[in-house]
Amino acid sequence: MSNIILTGDRPTGRLHLGHYVGSLRRRVELQNSGKFDKIFIEIADAQAITDNYKNLDKIRENVIEVALDYLACGIDPAKSTIFVQSGIPELCELTFYYLNLVTLSRLERNPTIKEEIKLRNFETSIPAGFLTYPVSQAADITLFDANTVPVGDDQLPMIEQTREIVRSFNSIYGDTFVEPKAVLPETETECRLPGLDGKAKMSKSLGNCIYLADEPEVIEKKIMGMFTDPNHLRVEDPGKVEGNPVFIYLEAFARDEHFAKYLPEYKNLDELKDHYSRGGLGDVKIKRFLNNVIQEELKPIRERRKELQKNIPGVYKILEEGTLKAREDGIKKIEEVRRKMRINYFEDKDLIKAHTDKYLDN
Ligand code: TRP
């Protein structure tokens, strides 16, 4: 069996540090590990339409932004196929067949969907397209025979739904699809990077993000204004490390080399944490250090993005070529699906012969 990755993002905004820590960094590692036969990265515009159908400009503006962020982070189109969901009509076809294999009540039990319905005030009337997007996501994953889906834990219900659909399809129509597995980030911090304001999650709607494309001054300003331990009023006071976003970010980014370079009084993060907890270490100092670390991490990404921005038609070309390439695999798979479902009438010689024979005597 081949090892195939599929993952993706909705193009509703630029990508931020939360995306980077939770998935982009990992994707680049997996891409470069050489362990995968194929890697598909989907810009899920059709899924984004399910809750933005009145505001398509937002999606139209952000497909390219997400592509720029991907490429800037090191997604390499020679190794990973980046494609745009709406460019693959076979996904719609597969979704249509899959919809027979799930019930409305099953869809309504999906915890991520439940949460999203609340957030969007859809309680009284849920658009059918929105409720069924997990089915379309099952098509995204399975049309490309992906067995590995690197995602955040909020996507686990989607993978479970996909596995159920695969089992159901295989048992009715014969073995056709593999049951994919989710690959989650390794640490709690990677799963959910808190916002600059200390809120549970960095998210565009909360306005508490550092974007990958932010300029150095903007990043510095955001970091120097970060929430820390509200009870750490004077430098001498003991500070709290747990739940302190500055330390959580340092967990995610700071390596011992950073200490040697920017804060040689400390060997590593443990020493810094000890001092902060004891008291005598001010917030400005740890924020300055964090700023140095984040600046170092984001500089090459921003510089690559700027280069790419000079050739936007080239980036659209990458998306177009990726979409055509992914579609070739999609077409092959949908042909197999039609054969398994026995709706491939025109190529089914036996069917044509049987029906010929049926009317031969008349
Ligand atoms: N639902 C995912 C998100 O909101 C995006 C997505 C669409 C996806 N299709 C996918 C993720 C397939 C993994 C696999 O982030």
mmCIF file of C-alpha atoms and ligand atoms in Angstrom:
data_model
loop_
_atom_site.group_PDB
_atom_site.id
_atom_site.type_symbol
_atom_site.label_atom_id
_atom_site.label_comp_id
_atom_site.label_asym_id
_atom_site.label_seq_id
_atom_site.Cartn_x
_atom_site.Cartn_y
_atom_site.Cartn_z
ATOM 1 C CA MET A 1 0.000 0.000 0.000
ATOM 2 C CA SER A 2 1.326 3.440 -0.766
ATOM 3 C CA ASN A 3 1.694 6.125 1.834
ATOM 4 C CA ILE A 4 -0.307 9.129 0.819
ATOM 5 C CA ILE A 5 -0.898 12.334 2.764
ATOM 6 C CA LEU A 6 -3.801 14.647 2.243
ATOM 7 C CA THR A 7 -4.450 17.723 4.309
ATOM 8 C CA GLY A 8 -5.644 21.240 3.749
ATOM 9 C CA ASP A 9 -6.958 24.564 4.926
ATOM 10 C CA ARG A 10 -9.936 26.770 4.242
ATOM 11 C CA PRO A 11 -8.813 29.931 2.459
ATOM 12 C CA THR A 12 -10.502 32.448 4.741
ATOM 13 C CA GLY A 13 -7.444 34.430 5.793
ATOM 14 C CA ARG A 14 -3.694 34.540 5.947
ATOM 15 C CA LEU A 15 -2.010 31.854 7.994
ATOM 16 C CA HIS A 16 -0.614 32.639 11.424
ATOM 17 C CA LEU A 17 1.773 31.278 14.015
ATOM 18 C CA GLY A 18 -0.901 28.872 15.293
ATOM 19 C CA HIS A 19 -1.145 27.257 11.855
ATOM 20 C CA TYR A 20 2.625 27.184 11.636
ATOM 21 C CA VAL A 21 3.195 25.454 14.974
ATOM 22 C CA GLY A 22 0.192 23.160 14.626
ATOM 23 C CA SER A 23 0.595 22.017 11.063
ATOM 24 C CA LEU A 24 2.742 23.853 8.520
ATOM 25 C CA ARG A 25 6.055 23.108 10.212
ATOM 26 C CA ARG A 26 5.076 19.446 10.471
ATOM 27 C CA ARG A 27 3.945 19.222 6.865
ATOM 28 C CA VAL A 28 7.286 20.473 5.649
ATOM 29 C CA GLU A 29 9.028 17.881 7.842
ATOM 30 C CA LEU A 30 6.810 15.079 6.534
ATOM 31 C CA GLN A 31 7.315 16.333 2.990
ATOM 32 C CA ASN A 32 11.073 16.202 3.387
ATOM 33 C CA SER A 33 11.128 12.896 5.288
ATOM 34 C CA GLY A 34 10.937 10.925 2.054
ATOM 35 C CA LYS A 35 8.495 8.511 3.718
ATOM 36 C CA PHE A 36 5.520 9.395 1.569
ATOM 37 C CA ASP A 37 4.757 8.417 -1.986
ATOM 38 C CA LYS A 38 2.451 11.358 -2.550
ATOM 39 C CA ILE A 39 1.472 14.477 -0.657
ATOM 40 C CA PHE A 40 -1.630 16.499 -1.448
ATOM 41 C CA ILE A 41 -2.303 19.875 0.107
ATOM 42 C CA GLU A 42 -5.768 21.151 -0.569
ATOM 43 C CA ILE A 43 -6.919 24.746 -0.493
ATOM 44 C CA ALA A 44 -10.470 23.921 0.574
ATOM 45 C CA ASP A 45 -12.329 26.783 -1.089
ATOM 46 C CA ALA A 46 -15.528 24.787 -1.693
ATOM 47 C CA GLN A 47 -15.670 23.893 1.997
ATOM 48 C CA ALA A 48 -15.094 27.546 2.912
ATOM 49 C CA ILE A 49 -18.062 28.467 0.708
ATOM 50 C CA THR A 50 -20.385 26.448 2.984
ATOM 51 C CA ASP A 51 -20.310 29.211 5.579
ATOM 52 C CA ASN A 52 -19.239 32.120 3.368
ATOM 53 C CA TYR A 53 -21.592 31.732 0.425
ATOM 54 C CA LYS A 54 -22.643 35.376 0.683
ATOM 55 C CA ASN A 55 -19.083 36.605 0.875
ATOM 56 C CA LEU A 56 -17.151 34.877 -1.852
ATOM 57 C CA ASP A 57 -14.762 37.810 -2.209
ATOM 58 C CA LYS A 58 -13.156 36.732 1.042
ATOM 59 C CA ILE A 59 -12.344 33.342 -0.437
ATOM 60 C CA ARG A 60 -11.332 34.785 -3.791
ATOM 61 C CA GLU A 61 -8.835 37.061 -2.026
ATOM 62 C CA ASN A 62 -7.392 34.382 0.195
ATOM 63 C CA VAL A 63 -6.668 31.416 -2.079
ATOM 64 C CA ILE A 64 -3.459 33.139 -3.204
ATOM 65 C CA GLU A 65 -2.591 34.269 0.347
ATOM 66 C CA VAL A 66 -2.732 30.705 1.619
ATOM 67 C CA ALA A 67 -0.704 29.500 -1.366
ATOM 68 C CA LEU A 68 1.955 32.155 -0.658
ATOM 69 C CA ASP A 69 2.080 31.133 2.999
ATOM 70 C CA TYR A 70 2.460 27.450 2.062
ATOM 71 C CA LEU A 71 5.293 28.094 -0.366
ATOM 72 C CA ALA A 72 6.996 30.564 1.969
ATOM 73 C CA CYS A 73 7.019 27.928 4.726
ATOM 74 C CA GLY A 74 8.766 25.423 2.508
ATOM 75 C CA ILE A 75 5.996 23.417 0.878
ATOM 76 C CA ASP A 76 7.734 22.460 -2.347
ATOM 77 C CA PRO A 77 5.507 21.974 -5.392
ATOM 78 C CA ALA A 78 8.011 19.451 -6.748
ATOM 79 C CA LYS A 79 7.303 17.221 -3.738
ATOM 80 C CA SER A 80 3.785 18.204 -2.669
ATOM 81 C CA THR A 81 0.798 18.777 -4.923
ATOM 82 C CA ILE A 82 -1.014 21.942 -3.893
ATOM 83 C CA PHE A 83 -4.491 22.063 -5.415
ATOM 84 C CA VAL A 84 -7.717 24.024 -5.259
ATOM 85 C CA GLN A 85 -10.742 21.993 -4.200
ATOM 86 C CA SER A 86 -13.284 23.583 -6.541
ATOM 87 C CA GLY A 87 -11.086 22.638 -9.490
ATOM 88 C CA ILE A 88 -11.804 18.937 -8.954
ATOM 89 C CA PRO A 89 -15.437 18.223 -9.900
ATOM 90 C CA GLU A 90 -14.902 14.518 -9.123
ATOM 91 C CA LEU A 91 -15.010 15.536 -5.444
ATOM 92 C CA CYS A 92 -18.623 16.665 -5.908
ATOM 93 C CA GLU A 93 -19.523 13.407 -7.569
ATOM 94 C CA LEU A 94 -18.025 11.304 -4.816
ATOM 95 C CA THR A 95 -19.687 13.461 -2.155
ATOM 96 C CA PHE A 96 -23.057 12.888 -3.839
ATOM 97 C CA TYR A 97 -22.652 9.106 -3.612
ATOM 98 C CA TYR A 98 -21.335 9.295 -0.044
ATOM 99 C CA LEU A 99 -24.349 11.295 1.103
ATOM 100 C CA ASN A 100 -26.403 8.098 0.828
ATOM 101 C CA LEU A 101 -24.160 6.426 3.373
ATOM 102 C CA VAL A 102 -24.716 8.849 6.260
ATOM 103 C CA THR A 103 -27.822 9.877 8.161
ATOM 104 C CA LEU A 104 -28.839 13.368 9.157
ATOM 105 C CA SER A 105 -28.741 12.419 12.820
ATOM 106 C CA ARG A 106 -25.171 11.141 12.434
ATOM 107 C CA LEU A 107 -24.161 14.451 10.862
ATOM 108 C CA GLU A 108 -25.830 16.397 13.658
ATOM 109 C CA ARG A 109 -23.852 14.490 16.279
ATOM 110 C CA ASN A 110 -20.458 15.684 14.941
ATOM 111 C CA PRO A 111 -18.998 17.701 17.866
ATOM 112 C CA THR A 112 -16.972 20.057 15.669
ATOM 113 C CA ILE A 113 -20.022 20.810 13.541
ATOM 114 C CA LYS A 114 -22.135 21.362 16.666
ATOM 115 C CA GLU A 115 -19.623 23.891 17.931
ATOM 116 C CA GLU A 116 -19.440 25.646 14.576
ATOM 117 C CA ILE A 117 -23.231 25.802 14.276
ATOM 118 C CA LYS A 118 -23.347 27.628 17.624
ATOM 119 C CA LEU A 119 -20.573 30.038 16.630
ATOM 120 C CA ARG A 120 -22.356 30.883 13.374
ATOM 121 C CA ASN A 121 -25.866 31.153 14.859
ATOM 122 C CA PHE A 122 -27.094 28.471 12.494
ATOM 123 C CA GLU A 123 -29.123 26.737 15.254
ATOM 124 C CA THR A 124 -32.553 27.547 13.874
ATOM 125 C CA SER A 125 -31.768 26.809 10.273
ATOM 126 C CA ILE A 126 -28.674 24.961 9.198
ATOM 127 C CA PRO A 127 -27.697 25.191 5.539
ATOM 128 C CA ALA A 128 -27.575 21.622 4.203
ATOM 129 C CA GLY A 129 -24.237 22.339 2.555
ATOM 130 C CA PHE A 130 -22.728 23.249 5.904
ATOM 131 C CA LEU A 131 -24.092 20.240 7.766
ATOM 132 C CA THR A 132 -22.776 17.922 5.093
ATOM 133 C CA TYR A 133 -19.311 19.363 4.636
ATOM 134 C CA PRO A 134 -17.750 16.510 6.636
ATOM 135 C CA VAL A 135 -19.028 14.199 3.889
ATOM 136 C CA SER A 136 -17.315 16.324 1.293
ATOM 137 C CA GLN A 137 -14.193 16.235 3.452
ATOM 138 C CA ALA A 138 -14.391 12.434 3.399
ATOM 139 C CA ALA A 139 -14.371 12.716 -0.388
ATOM 140 C CA ASP A 140 -11.316 15.038 -0.242
ATOM 141 C CA ILE A 141 -9.361 12.444 1.679
ATOM 142 C CA THR A 142 -10.480 9.274 -0.077
ATOM 143 C CA LEU A 143 -10.538 10.413 -3.708
ATOM 144 C CA PHE A 144 -6.748 10.554 -3.437
ATOM 145 C CA ASP A 145 -6.406 7.290 -1.475
ATOM 146 C CA ALA A 146 -4.813 9.158 1.435
ATOM 147 C CA ASN A 147 -4.032 6.993 4.447
ATOM 148 C CA THR A 148 -2.462 9.779 6.514
ATOM 149 C CA VAL A 149 -4.172 13.040 7.404
ATOM 150 C CA PRO A 150 -2.111 15.476 9.497
ATOM 151 C CA VAL A 151 -4.632 17.717 11.278
ATOM 152 C CA GLY A 152 -5.487 19.428 14.538
ATOM 153 C CA ASP A 153 -7.626 17.580 17.074
ATOM 154 C CA ASP A 154 -10.748 19.524 16.078
ATOM 155 C CA GLN A 155 -10.650 17.513 12.850
ATOM 156 C CA LEU A 156 -10.821 14.093 14.539
ATOM 157 C CA PRO A 157 -14.605 13.863 14.113
ATOM 158 C CA MET A 158 -14.129 14.403 10.371
ATOM 159 C CA ILE A 159 -11.640 11.567 10.137
ATOM 160 C CA GLU A 160 -13.937 9.296 12.145
ATOM 161 C CA GLN A 161 -16.797 10.173 9.786
ATOM 162 C CA THR A 162 -14.539 9.402 6.836
ATOM 163 C CA ARG A 163 -13.639 6.010 8.269
ATOM 164 C CA GLU A 164 -17.306 5.141 8.739
ATOM 165 C CA ILE A 165 -18.113 6.125 5.172
ATOM 166 C CA VAL A 166 -15.192 4.062 3.881
ATOM 167 C CA ARG A 167 -16.342 0.987 5.808
ATOM 168 C CA SER A 168 -19.883 1.433 4.582
ATOM 169 C CA PHE A 169 -18.846 1.960 0.955
ATOM 170 C CA ASN A 170 -16.456 -1.001 0.970
ATOM 171 C CA SER A 171 -19.026 -3.334 2.489
ATOM 172 C CA ILE A 172 -21.758 -2.395 0.007
ATOM 173 C CA TYR A 173 -19.763 -2.015 -3.213
ATOM 174 C CA GLY A 174 -16.574 -3.969 -2.496
ATOM 175 C CA ASP A 175 -13.100 -2.938 -1.364
ATOM 176 C CA THR A 176 -12.339 0.463 -2.866
ATOM 177 C CA PHE A 177 -11.014 2.827 -0.200
ATOM 178 C CA VAL A 178 -8.554 2.730 2.692
ATOM 179 C CA GLU A 179 -9.515 3.937 6.157
ATOM 180 C CA PRO A 180 -7.331 6.979 6.788
ATOM 181 C CA LYS A 181 -5.742 7.834 10.092
ATOM 182 C CA ALA A 182 -5.241 11.262 11.610
ATOM 183 C CA VAL A 183 -1.772 12.373 12.616
ATOM 184 C CA LEU A 184 -2.048 14.866 15.448
ATOM 185 C CA PRO A 185 0.545 17.385 16.605
ATOM 186 C CA GLU A 186 2.808 15.891 19.246
ATOM 187 C CA THR A 187 2.311 18.369 22.063
ATOM 188 C CA GLU A 188 -0.580 20.227 23.640
ATOM 189 C CA THR A 189 1.050 23.534 22.651
ATOM 190 C CA GLU A 190 1.265 22.486 19.033
ATOM 191 C CA CYS A 191 -2.374 21.423 19.106
ATOM 192 C CA ARG A 192 -3.512 24.769 20.376
ATOM 193 C CA LEU A 193 -1.208 27.744 20.477
ATOM 194 C CA PRO A 194 -2.821 30.385 22.717
ATOM 195 C CA GLY A 195 -3.430 33.912 21.454
ATOM 196 C CA LEU A 196 -1.299 36.938 22.265
ATOM 197 C CA ASP A 197 -4.012 37.870 24.792
ATOM 198 C CA GLY A 198 -3.678 34.526 26.588
ATOM 199 C CA LYS A 199 -7.019 33.276 25.240
ATOM 200 C CA ALA A 200 -7.148 29.557 24.526
ATOM 201 C CA LYS A 201 -6.565 29.810 20.816
ATOM 202 C CA MET A 202 -4.809 32.041 18.340
ATOM 203 C CA SER A 203 -7.521 32.900 15.881
ATOM 204 C CA LYS A 204 -8.236 35.495 13.281
ATOM 205 C CA SER A 205 -11.691 36.255 14.663
ATOM 206 C CA LEU A 206 -10.242 36.957 18.124
ATOM 207 C CA GLY A 207 -7.632 39.332 16.652
ATOM 208 C CA ASN A 208 -4.841 37.807 18.726
ATOM 209 C CA CYS A 209 -2.509 36.518 16.011
ATOM 210 C CA ILE A 210 0.983 36.943 14.710
ATOM 211 C CA TYR A 211 0.714 36.396 10.961
ATOM 212 C CA LEU A 212 3.502 34.722 9.033
ATOM 213 C CA ALA A 213 3.613 37.739 6.759
ATOM 214 C CA ASP A 214 3.764 40.346 9.566
ATOM 215 C CA GLU A 215 6.600 42.875 9.314
ATOM 216 C CA PRO A 216 9.324 42.771 12.019
ATOM 217 C CA GLU A 217 8.075 45.973 13.726
ATOM 218 C CA VAL A 218 4.541 44.600 13.876
ATOM 219 C CA ILE A 219 5.748 41.336 15.384
ATOM 220 C CA GLU A 220 7.814 43.198 17.972
ATOM 221 C CA LYS A 221 4.895 45.417 18.937
ATOM 222 C CA LYS A 222 2.599 42.426 19.293
ATOM 223 C CA ILE A 223 5.081 40.502 21.422
ATOM 224 C CA MET A 224 5.913 43.427 23.696
ATOM 225 C CA GLY A 225 2.170 43.854 24.304
ATOM 226 C CA MET A 226 1.553 40.193 25.134
ATOM 227 C CA PHE A 227 -0.453 39.030 28.098
ATOM 228 C CA THR A 228 1.716 37.374 30.771
ATOM 229 C CA ASP A 229 1.018 36.596 34.414
ATOM 230 C CA PRO A 230 -1.344 39.357 35.619
ATOM 231 C CA ASN A 231 -0.051 38.963 39.191
ATOM 232 C CA HIS A 232 3.558 39.485 38.212
ATOM 233 C CA LEU A 233 3.519 43.202 38.907
ATOM 234 C CA ARG A 234 7.066 43.940 40.003
ATOM 235 C CA VAL A 235 10.267 42.342 38.765
ATOM 236 C CA GLU A 236 10.927 40.917 42.254
ATOM 237 C CA ASP A 237 7.543 39.126 42.358
ATOM 238 C CA PRO A 238 7.476 35.408 41.660
ATOM 239 C CA GLY A 239 5.877 34.805 38.263
ATOM 240 C CA LYS A 240 3.673 32.051 36.940
ATOM 241 C CA VAL A 241 5.000 30.031 34.036
ATOM 242 C CA GLU A 242 2.015 27.727 33.493
ATOM 243 C CA GLY A 243 -0.570 29.249 31.191
ATOM 244 C CA ASN A 244 1.715 32.218 30.532
ATOM 245 C CA PRO A 245 1.635 32.626 26.749
ATOM 246 C CA VAL A 246 5.186 34.007 26.565
ATOM 247 C CA PHE A 247 6.479 30.761 28.056
ATOM 248 C CA ILE A 248 4.144 28.668 25.929
ATOM 249 C CA TYR A 249 5.544 30.337 22.801
ATOM 250 C CA LEU A 250 9.069 29.810 24.081
ATOM 251 C CA GLU A 251 8.234 26.108 24.532
ATOM 252 C CA ALA A 252 7.209 25.993 20.904
ATOM 253 C CA PHE A 253 10.143 27.918 19.455
ATOM 254 C CA ALA A 254 13.131 28.449 21.748
ATOM 255 C CA ARG A 255 16.110 26.137 21.371
ATOM 256 C CA ASP A 256 19.296 26.094 23.417
ATOM 257 C CA GLU A 257 21.162 27.845 20.561
ATOM 258 C CA HIS A 258 18.798 30.784 20.962
ATOM 259 C CA PHE A 259 19.854 31.111 24.589
ATOM 260 C CA ALA A 260 23.530 31.045 23.672
ATOM 261 C CA LYS A 261 22.928 33.734 21.088
ATOM 262 C CA TYR A 262 20.433 36.088 22.735
ATOM 263 C CA LEU A 263 20.339 35.335 26.458
ATOM 264 C CA PRO A 264 23.590 33.648 27.469
ATOM 265 C CA GLU A 265 22.936 34.104 31.217
ATOM 266 C CA TYR A 266 20.655 31.083 30.891
ATOM 267 C CA LYS A 267 21.526 27.718 29.379
ATOM 268 C CA ASN A 268 18.005 26.720 28.509
ATOM 269 C CA LEU A 269 14.307 27.260 29.031
ATOM 270 C CA ASP A 270 14.241 25.386 32.334
ATOM 271 C CA GLU A 271 16.711 27.834 33.862
ATOM 272 C CA LEU A 272 14.698 30.768 32.586
ATOM 273 C CA LYS A 273 11.489 29.302 33.985
ATOM 274 C CA ASP A 274 13.125 28.708 37.372
ATOM 275 C CA HIS A 275 14.237 32.299 37.619
ATOM 276 C CA TYR A 276 10.822 33.624 36.586
ATOM 277 C CA SER A 277 9.070 31.446 39.164
ATOM 278 C CA ARG A 278 11.503 32.510 41.917
ATOM 279 C CA GLY A 279 11.059 36.172 41.132
ATOM 280 C CA GLY A 280 13.556 38.761 39.958
ATOM 281 C CA LEU A 281 12.999 38.327 36.229
ATOM 282 C CA GLY A 282 10.976 40.974 34.434
ATOM 283 C CA ASP A 283 8.438 40.491 31.634
ATOM 284 C CA VAL A 284 10.242 42.896 29.317
ATOM 285 C CA LYS A 285 13.334 40.706 29.347
ATOM 286 C CA ILE A 286 11.502 37.494 28.473
ATOM 287 C CA LYS A 287 9.479 39.279 25.814
ATOM 288 C CA ARG A 288 12.617 40.699 24.218
ATOM 289 C CA PHE A 289 14.068 37.217 24.111
ATOM 290 C CA LEU A 290 10.870 35.789 22.622
ATOM 291 C CA ASN A 291 10.910 38.560 20.041
ATOM 292 C CA ASN A 292 14.447 37.600 18.993
ATOM 293 C CA VAL A 293 13.487 33.960 18.693
ATOM 294 C CA ILE A 294 10.302 34.560 16.686
ATOM 295 C CA GLN A 295 12.005 37.112 14.443
ATOM 296 C CA GLU A 296 14.690 34.568 13.618
ATOM 297 C CA GLU A 297 12.070 31.921 12.783
ATOM 298 C CA LEU A 298 9.846 34.152 10.661
ATOM 299 C CA LYS A 299 12.504 36.129 8.783
ATOM 300 C CA PRO A 300 13.284 33.517 6.123
ATOM 301 C CA ILE A 301 9.567 32.810 5.685
ATOM 302 C CA ARG A 302 8.766 36.494 5.182
ATOM 303 C CA GLU A 303 11.681 36.919 2.787
ATOM 304 C CA ARG A 304 10.641 33.931 0.702
ATOM 305 C CA ARG A 305 7.074 35.260 0.657
ATOM 306 C CA LYS A 306 8.292 38.630 -0.627
ATOM 307 C CA GLU A 307 10.171 36.914 -3.445
ATOM 308 C CA LEU A 308 7.084 34.898 -4.354
ATOM 309 C CA GLN A 309 4.908 38.018 -4.250
ATOM 310 C CA LYS A 310 6.940 39.375 -7.151
ATOM 311 C CA ASN A 311 5.602 36.589 -9.338
ATOM 312 C CA ILE A 312 1.915 36.148 -8.550
ATOM 313 C CA PRO A 313 1.096 34.706 -11.998
ATOM 314 C CA GLY A 314 3.745 32.071 -11.288
ATOM 315 C CA VAL A 315 2.049 31.154 -8.014
ATOM 316 C CA TYR A 316 -1.350 30.877 -9.736
ATOM 317 C CA LYS A 317 0.373 28.660 -12.281
ATOM 318 C CA ILE A 318 1.613 26.380 -9.485
ATOM 319 C CA LEU A 319 -1.966 26.106 -8.225
ATOM 320 C CA GLU A 320 -3.319 25.435 -11.688
ATOM 321 C CA GLU A 321 -0.743 22.763 -12.428
ATOM 322 C CA GLY A 322 -1.238 21.173 -9.005
ATOM 323 C CA THR A 323 -4.976 21.086 -9.552
ATOM 324 C CA LEU A 324 -4.591 19.445 -12.972
ATOM 325 C CA LYS A 325 -2.188 16.884 -11.524
ATOM 326 C CA ALA A 326 -4.450 16.054 -8.579
ATOM 327 C CA ARG A 327 -7.377 15.798 -10.949
ATOM 328 C CA GLU A 328 -5.664 13.073 -12.956
ATOM 329 C CA ASP A 329 -5.613 10.901 -9.825
ATOM 330 C CA GLY A 330 -9.177 11.954 -9.000
ATOM 331 C CA ILE A 331 -10.449 10.917 -12.420
ATOM 332 C CA LYS A 332 -8.803 7.489 -12.131
ATOM 333 C CA LYS A 333 -10.344 6.958 -8.722
ATOM 334 C CA ILE A 334 -13.839 8.077 -9.733
ATOM 335 C CA GLU A 335 -13.687 5.657 -12.663
ATOM 336 C CA GLU A 336 -12.929 2.889 -10.198
ATOM 337 C CA VAL A 337 -15.826 4.083 -8.017
ATOM 338 C CA ARG A 338 -18.220 3.944 -10.956
ATOM 339 C CA ARG A 339 -17.016 0.451 -11.826
ATOM 340 C CA LYS A 340 -17.501 -0.716 -8.243
ATOM 341 C CA MET A 341 -20.969 0.849 -8.120
ATOM 342 C CA ARG A 342 -21.668 -0.654 -11.519
ATOM 343 C CA ILE A 343 -22.817 2.616 -13.014
ATOM 344 C CA ASN A 344 -20.165 2.529 -15.746
ATOM 345 C CA TYR A 345 -22.820 1.520 -18.292
ATOM 346 C CA PHE A 346 -21.051 2.521 -21.469
ATOM 347 C CA GLU A 347 -17.879 0.572 -20.815
ATOM 348 C CA ASP A 348 -19.692 -2.468 -19.401
ATOM 349 C CA LYS A 349 -19.684 -4.866 -22.386
ATOM 350 C CA ASP A 350 -21.448 -7.593 -20.396
ATOM 351 C CA LEU A 351 -24.293 -5.272 -19.518
ATOM 352 C CA ILE A 352 -24.732 -4.195 -23.110
ATOM 353 C CA LYS A 353 -24.583 -7.822 -24.252
ATOM 354 C CA ALA A 354 -27.093 -8.958 -21.619
ATOM 355 C CA HIS A 355 -29.559 -6.303 -22.660
ATOM 356 C CA THR A 356 -28.960 -7.113 -26.297
ATOM 357 C CA ASP A 357 -29.748 -10.780 -25.621
ATOM 358 C CA LYS A 358 -32.796 -9.850 -23.572
ATOM 359 C CA TYR A 359 -34.468 -8.314 -26.619
ATOM 360 C CA LEU A 360 -32.991 -10.606 -29.256
ATOM 361 C CA ASP A 361 -36.092 -12.784 -29.669
ATOM 362 C CA ASN A 362 -38.577 -9.959 -30.131
HETATM 363 N N1 TRP B 1 -11.762 21.188 7.654
HETATM 364 C C1 TRP B 1 -10.386 21.564 7.593
HETATM 365 C C2 TRP B 1 -10.208 22.843 8.424
HETATM 366 O O1 TRP B 1 -11.170 23.521 8.689
HETATM 367 C C3 TRP B 1 -9.907 21.838 6.175
HETATM 368 C C4 TRP B 1 -9.989 20.620 5.293
HETATM 369 C C5 TRP B 1 -10.786 20.451 4.206
HETATM 370 C C6 TRP B 1 -9.232 19.418 5.447
HETATM 371 N N2 TRP B 1 -10.605 19.230 3.662
HETATM 372 C C7 TRP B 1 -9.670 18.569 4.384
HETATM 373 C C8 TRP B 1 -8.278 18.967 6.351
HETATM 374 C C9 TRP B 1 -9.158 17.281 4.255
HETATM 375 C C10 TRP B 1 -7.769 17.671 6.211
HETATM 376 C C11 TRP B 1 -8.212 16.829 5.157
HETATM 377 O O2 TRP B 1 -9.111 23.167 8.783
#
